[in-house]
CSV table of C-alpha atoms in Angstrom, one decimal:
chain,number,residue,atom,x,y,z
A,1,UNK,CA,-4.1,2.7,-17.6
A,2,UNK,CA,-3.5,3.1,-13.9
A,3,UNK,CA,0.1,4.2,-14.4
A,4,UNK,CA,-1.1,6.7,-17.0
A,5,UNK,CA,-3.8,8.0,-14.7
A,6,UNK,CA,-1.3,8.6,-11.9
A,7,UNK,CA,0.7,10.9,-14.2
A,8,UNK,CA,-2.2,13.4,-14.5
A,9,UNK,CA,-1.3,16.7,-12.9
A,10,UNK,CA,-4.8,17.5,-11.9
A,11,UNK,CA,-5.1,14.6,-9.4
A,12,UNK,CA,-5.1,15.3,-5.7
A,13,UNK,CA,-2.4,13.5,-3.7
A,14,UNK,CA,-5.0,11.2,-2.1
A,15,UNK,CA,-6.5,10.3,-5.5
A,16,UNK,CA,-3.0,9.4,-6.7
A,17,UNK,CA,-2.4,7.2,-3.6
A,18,UNK,CA,-5.7,5.4,-4.3
A,19,UNK,CA,-4.6,4.8,-7.8
A,20,UNK,CA,-1.3,3.4,-6.6
A,21,UNK,CA,-3.1,1.1,-4.2
A,22,UNK,CA,-5.2,-0.2,-7.2
A,23,UNK,CA,-2.1,-0.6,-9.2
A,24,UNK,CA,-0.5,-2.8,-6.5
A,25,UNK,CA,-3.6,-5.0,-6.4
A,26,UNK,CA,-3.6,-5.2,-10.2
A,27,UNK,CA,0.0,-6.3,-10.3
A,28,UNK,CA,-0.7,-9.0,-7.6
A,29,UNK,CA,-3.6,-10.2,-9.7
A,30,UNK,CA,-1.3,-10.4,-12.7
A,31,UNK,CA,1.2,-12.5,-10.8
A,32,UNK,CA,3.8,-9.7,-11.0
A,33,UNK,CA,4.8,-10.0,-7.3
A,34,UNK,CA,8.1,-8.3,-7.5
A,35,UNK,CA,6.7,-5.2,-9.2
A,36,UNK,CA,3.8,-5.2,-6.8
A,37,UNK,CA,6.2,-5.3,-3.8
A,38,UNK,CA,8.2,-2.4,-5.3
A,39,UNK,CA,5.1,-0.3,-6.0
A,40,UNK,CA,3.7,-1.1,-2.5
A,41,UNK,CA,6.8,0.4,-1.0
A,42,UNK,CA,6.1,3.6,-3.0
A,43,UNK,CA,2.5,3.4,-1.8
A,44,UNK,CA,3.5,3.3,1.9
A,45,UNK,CA,6.1,6.1,1.5
A,46,UNK,CA,3.6,8.4,-0.3
A,47,UNK,CA,0.7,7.6,2.0
A,48,UNK,CA,2.9,8.0,5.1
A,49,UNK,CA,4.1,11.4,3.8
A,50,UNK,CA,0.6,12.6,3.0
A,51,UNK,CA,-1.3,11.1,6.0
A,52,UNK,CA,1.2,10.5,8.8
A,53,UNK,CA,2.4,7.2,10.1
A,54,UNK,CA,-0.3,7.0,12.7
A,55,UNK,CA,-3.2,7.7,10.4
A,56,UNK,CA,-6.0,5.1,10.6
A,57,UNK,CA,-6.0,5.2,6.8
A,58,UNK,CA,-2.6,3.6,6.8
A,59,UNK,CA,-4.1,0.3,7.9
A,60,UNK,CA,-5.4,-0.5,4.4
A,61,UNK,CA,-2.2,0.5,2.7
A,62,UNK,CA,-0.2,-1.7,5.0
A,63,UNK,CA,-2.5,-4.6,4.3
A,64,UNK,CA,-1.9,-4.1,0.6
A,65,UNK,CA,1.8,-4.0,1.3
A,66,UNK,CA,1.6,-7.4,3.1
A,67,UNK,CA,-0.3,-8.9,0.2
A,68,UNK,CA,2.3,-7.6,-2.2
A,69,UNK,CA,5.1,-9.0,-0.1
A,70,UNK,CA,3.5,-12.4,0.0
A,71,UNK,CA,3.0,-12.3,-3.8
A,72,UNK,CA,6.7,-11.5,-4.2
A,73,UNK,CA,7.7,-14.6,-2.2
A,74,UNK,CA,8.4,-12.8,1.1
A,75,UNK,CA,5.7,-14.3,3.4
A,76,UNK,CA,7.6,-13.8,6.6
A,77,UNK,CA,7.7,-10.1,6.1
A,78,UNK,CA,4.0,-10.1,5.1
A,79,UNK,CA,3.1,-12.0,8.4
A,80,UNK,CA,5.2,-9.5,10.4
A,81,UNK,CA,3.2,-6.6,8.9
A,82,UNK,CA,-0.1,-8.4,9.6
A,83,UNK,CA,1.0,-9.1,13.2
A,84,UNK,CA,1.7,-5.4,13.6
A,85,UNK,CA,-1.6,-4.5,12.2
A,86,UNK,CA,-3.4,-6.7,14.7
A,87,UNK,CA,-1.7,-4.9,17.5
A,88,UNK,CA,-3.1,-1.5,16.4
A,89,UNK,CA,-5.1,0.1,19.3
A,90,UNK,CA,-8.3,0.4,17.1
A,91,UNK,CA,-8.4,-3.4,16.9
A,92,UNK,CA,-7.9,-4.2,20.6
A,93,UNK,CA,-10.8,-6.0,22.3
A,94,UNK,CA,-13.2,-3.6,24.0
A,95,UNK,CA,-12.5,-0.7,21.7
């Protein structure tokens, strides 16, 4: 259903990105890690294009990407992403 919904032409770009994020989570829940990892890369590419690489909204999309990588059996890459997220200025002490 999520994939069908993403094909609708009347969706805004941000709505489509949100649906893609939900799809990644659904694939992880279904133990379809490889598909989730592939879809999460599309999520990052689309969100980065729409929002910019430095957008605060990217934080959540990168987190979903890390979860998908872990589900796909690539925990080292997931940890690398999470480490990078922890270094974001908005998460620094005193901010």
